[in-house]
Coordinates of C-alpha atoms in Angstrom, one line a residue:
M1 CA -3.7 -17.1 -49.6
K2 CA -0.7 -15.0 -49.0
Y3 CA -1.1 -11.1 -48.0
K4 CA 1.2 -8.7 -49.9
K5 CA 2.2 -5.3 -48.7
T6 CA 0.5 -2.9 -50.8
L7 CA 1.3 0.7 -51.9
I8 CA -2.1 2.5 -51.9
I9 CA -2.4 5.6 -54.1
A10 CA -5.7 6.8 -52.8
A11 CA -6.9 9.4 -55.3
L12 CA -9.8 11.1 -53.4
L13 CA -11.0 13.2 -56.4
G14 CA -14.4 13.7 -55.2
M15 CA -15.9 12.5 -58.5
Q16 CA -19.5 12.9 -58.2
L17 CA -21.0 11.9 -61.5
M18 CA -24.5 12.3 -60.9
A19 CA -27.0 9.9 -62.5
R20 CA -30.2 9.6 -60.4
A21 CA -29.2 7.9 -57.2
Q22 CA -25.7 6.5 -58.3
N23 CA -22.5 8.4 -58.0
I24 CA -18.7 7.3 -58.8
S25 CA -16.4 8.3 -55.7
N26 CA -13.3 7.3 -54.0
L27 CA -11.2 6.5 -57.0
H28 CA -8.0 4.6 -55.6
F29 CA -5.0 3.3 -57.4
F30 CA -3.1 0.3 -55.9
I31 CA 0.5 -1.0 -56.5
P32 CA 0.8 -4.5 -55.1
G33 CA 3.9 -6.4 -54.6
K34 CA 4.3 -7.2 -58.4
A35 CA 3.8 -3.3 -59.1
V36 CA 1.0 -3.9 -61.4
V37 CA -1.5 -0.8 -61.0
Y38 CA -5.3 -1.4 -60.7
A39 CA -7.9 1.0 -59.7
R40 CA -10.8 0.7 -57.4
M41 CA -14.0 2.9 -57.2
D42 CA -17.2 2.8 -55.3
I43 CA -20.7 3.4 -57.1
D44 CA -22.8 3.9 -54.2
D45 CA -22.5 0.4 -52.1
V46 CA -21.0 -1.4 -55.0
R47 CA -17.3 -1.6 -55.3
L48 CA -15.8 -1.8 -58.6
Y49 CA -12.1 -2.9 -59.4
L50 CA -10.5 -2.3 -62.7
N51 CA -7.3 -4.3 -63.1
G52 CA -4.1 -3.7 -64.9
N53 CA -5.4 -5.7 -68.0
G54 CA -8.6 -3.6 -68.2
K55 CA -11.1 -6.1 -66.7
I56 CA -13.7 -5.3 -64.2
S57 CA -15.1 -7.0 -61.1
L58 CA -17.5 -6.1 -58.5
E59 CA -18.2 -6.6 -54.7
N60 CA -20.6 -5.1 -52.4
G61 CA -18.8 -2.5 -50.6
G62 CA -21.2 -1.7 -48.0
G63 CA -22.1 -5.3 -47.2
L64 CA -25.1 -7.0 -48.9
K65 CA -28.5 -5.6 -48.0
G66 CA -31.9 -5.4 -49.5
N67 CA -33.4 -7.7 -52.4
V68 CA -31.3 -9.4 -54.7
D69 CA -32.9 -10.6 -58.1
Y70 CA -31.6 -12.4 -61.2
Y71 CA -32.2 -12.5 -64.8
D72 CA -34.2 -15.8 -65.3
G73 CA -36.4 -15.0 -68.3
L74 CA -36.4 -17.7 -71.1
N75 CA -35.5 -14.6 -73.5
D76 CA -32.8 -13.1 -71.4
G77 CA -30.0 -15.0 -73.5
P78 CA -26.4 -14.4 -72.1
K79 CA -27.9 -12.4 -69.2
R80 CA -29.8 -15.3 -67.9
G81 CA -28.5 -16.2 -64.2
K82 CA -26.5 -13.1 -63.6
I83 CA -27.4 -10.3 -61.0
K84 CA -30.3 -8.1 -62.1
S85 CA -30.6 -5.9 -59.4
I86 CA -29.4 -5.3 -55.6
D87 CA -31.5 -3.1 -53.4
G88 CA -33.2 -1.5 -56.3
I89 CA -29.9 -0.7 -58.3
R90 CA -30.3 -2.4 -61.7
Y91 CA -27.5 -4.3 -63.3
D92 CA -27.4 -4.7 -67.1
Y93 CA -25.2 -6.6 -69.7
Y94 CA -24.5 -6.5 -73.4
D95 CA -26.8 -8.8 -75.2
G96 CA -27.4 -7.0 -78.6
L97 CA -26.8 -8.9 -82.0
N98 CA -24.0 -6.7 -82.9
D99 CA -22.4 -6.6 -79.5
G100 CA -19.7 -9.2 -80.5
F101 CA -17.2 -10.1 -77.9
K102 CA -18.9 -7.7 -75.4
T103 CA -21.9 -10.1 -75.1
G104 CA -22.5 -11.0 -71.4
M105 CA -20.1 -8.1 -70.1
L106 CA -21.4 -5.8 -67.7
K107 CA -23.1 -2.7 -69.5
S108 CA -24.3 -0.7 -66.6
I109 CA -24.8 -0.4 -63.0
G110 CA -27.8 1.8 -62.4
S111 CA -27.3 4.8 -64.7
I112 CA -23.5 4.6 -64.9
R113 CA -22.8 2.9 -68.3
I114 CA -19.6 0.9 -68.9
D115 CA -18.1 0.7 -72.4
Y116 CA -15.2 -1.3 -73.9
Y117 CA -12.7 -0.9 -76.7
D118 CA -14.2 -2.8 -79.7
G119 CA -12.8 -0.8 -82.7
L120 CA -11.2 -2.5 -85.6
N121 CA -8.1 -0.4 -84.9
D122 CA -8.1 -0.7 -81.2
G123 CA -5.2 -3.3 -81.0
V124 CA -4.0 -4.3 -77.8
K125 CA -6.8 -2.2 -76.2
T126 CA -9.5 -4.4 -77.6
G127 CA -11.9 -6.0 -74.9
K128 CA -10.6 -3.5 -72.2
V129 CA -12.8 -1.0 -70.3
K130 CA -13.1 2.3 -72.3
S131 CA -15.2 4.3 -69.9
I132 CA -17.1 4.1 -66.6
G133 CA -19.7 6.7 -66.6
A134 CA -18.1 10.1 -68.0
M135 CA -14.6 8.6 -66.8
S136 CA -12.4 7.6 -69.8
V137 CA -9.8 4.9 -69.3
D138 CA -6.9 4.5 -71.6
Y139 CA -3.9 2.2 -72.3
Y140 CA -0.4 2.4 -73.8
D141 CA -0.7 1.2 -77.3
G142 CA 2.0 3.0 -79.3
L143 CA 4.6 1.3 -81.6
N144 CA 7.3 2.6 -79.4
D145 CA 5.8 2.0 -76.0
G146 CA 7.5 -1.3 -75.4
V147 CA 7.2 -2.9 -71.8
K148 CA 4.3 -0.3 -71.4
T149 CA 2.1 -1.9 -74.1
G150 CA -1.4 -2.8 -72.8
K151 CA -0.8 -1.3 -69.4
L152 CA -3.0 1.4 -67.9
K153 CA -2.3 4.9 -69.0
S154 CA -4.9 6.9 -67.5
V155 CA -8.1 6.9 -65.5
G156 CA -10.0 9.9 -65.8
G157 CA -7.5 12.9 -65.7
T158 CA -4.9 10.7 -63.6
Q159 CA -1.8 9.8 -65.8
I160 CA 0.3 6.8 -65.0
Q161 CA 3.8 6.2 -66.1
Y162 CA 6.3 3.3 -66.1
Y163 CA 9.9 3.1 -66.2
D164 CA 11.1 2.3 -69.7
G165 CA 14.7 3.8 -70.2
L166 CA 17.6 1.9 -71.5
N167 CA 19.2 2.3 -68.1
D168 CA 16.3 1.5 -65.7
G169 CA 17.3 -1.8 -65.2
V170 CA 15.3 -3.9 -62.6
K171 CA 12.7 -0.9 -62.5
T172 CA 11.8 -1.6 -66.2
G173 CA 8.1 -1.8 -66.5
L174 CA 7.5 -0.7 -62.9
V175 CA 5.2 2.1 -62.1
K176 CA 7.2 5.4 -62.2
S177 CA 4.5 7.8 -61.3
I178 CA 0.7 8.4 -60.8
A179 CA -0.2 12.0 -61.4
A180 CA 2.5 14.0 -59.6
T181 CA 3.4 11.1 -57.2
Q182 CA 6.8 9.6 -58.0
I183 CA 7.7 6.1 -56.9
Q184 CA 11.4 4.9 -56.4
Y185 CA 12.8 1.5 -56.2
Y186 CA 15.8 -0.3 -54.8
D187 CA 18.0 -0.9 -57.6
G188 CA 21.6 -0.6 -56.4
L189 CA 24.3 -3.3 -56.6
N190 CA 24.2 -4.0 -53.1
D191 CA 20.6 -3.7 -52.4
G192 CA 20.2 -7.6 -52.3
I193 CA 16.7 -8.9 -51.5
K194 CA 15.4 -5.2 -51.5
T195 CA 16.0 -5.0 -55.3
G196 CA 12.9 -4.1 -57.1
R197 CA 10.9 -3.2 -54.1
I198 CA 9.4 0.3 -53.4
R199 CA 12.1 2.6 -51.9
S200 CA 10.3 6.0 -51.7
V201 CA 7.0 7.8 -52.5
T202 CA 7.4 11.5 -53.2
G203 CA 5.6 14.3 -54.6
N204 CA 2.2 15.9 -54.1
S205 CA -0.9 15.7 -56.3
P206 CA -4.2 17.6 -55.4
G207 CA -6.5 15.2 -53.5
I208 CA -4.2 12.1 -53.8
K209 CA -3.2 10.4 -50.5
V210 CA -0.2 7.9 -50.2
S211 CA -0.1 5.0 -47.7
V212 CA 1.4 1.5 -47.3
G213 CA -0.9 -1.4 -46.3
R214 CA -1.6 -5.0 -46.7
D215 CA -4.8 -4.6 -48.5
E216 CA -3.9 -6.9 -51.4
V217 CA -4.5 -10.8 -51.1
E218 CA -2.5 -12.9 -53.5
Q219 CA -4.3 -16.1 -54.4

């Protein structure tokens, strides 16, 4: 595994979507070396990652504690073998007759429901995460979106933009802004090995913290 320097756009939005004991909090945006945005958020001790392709993965952010149970019933179908609960927080998965491609996908963590794009006209968004609790997720899917097509457009009220101008050169397709935070890259004729790498991060957005770290692991 090789560690990559990561630009962390930490959007501490203080999102408290109350649903019994579960809260969504600490929404962060990451731009790893390849400049593909992904988001991370916490649901109590569960850490949920939303990657640039609209897929989700989980880890236990607070360290595994409490009892762990799994679906093991004869009638559990596609849920069989998956985690059922950790420390009293219940996990559910889509298993309805009409759930189609969502079958087996994560449906809820406690009272936080997760939905996916599955409409006939959803196009490139089909199969991607549509909402996490009351927080909506959108992707670029316009006829003229070009290199942005299929990429994260917004998470909650946070908008994400990409370089897509005719003269953007090596910056084309790279993240341009997250909310009011602007990202610039080296793109000069004499920039050599710096070409395409992050040059500066400017602008302030309420509640957004920007830092550079090595939190991304490339596998």
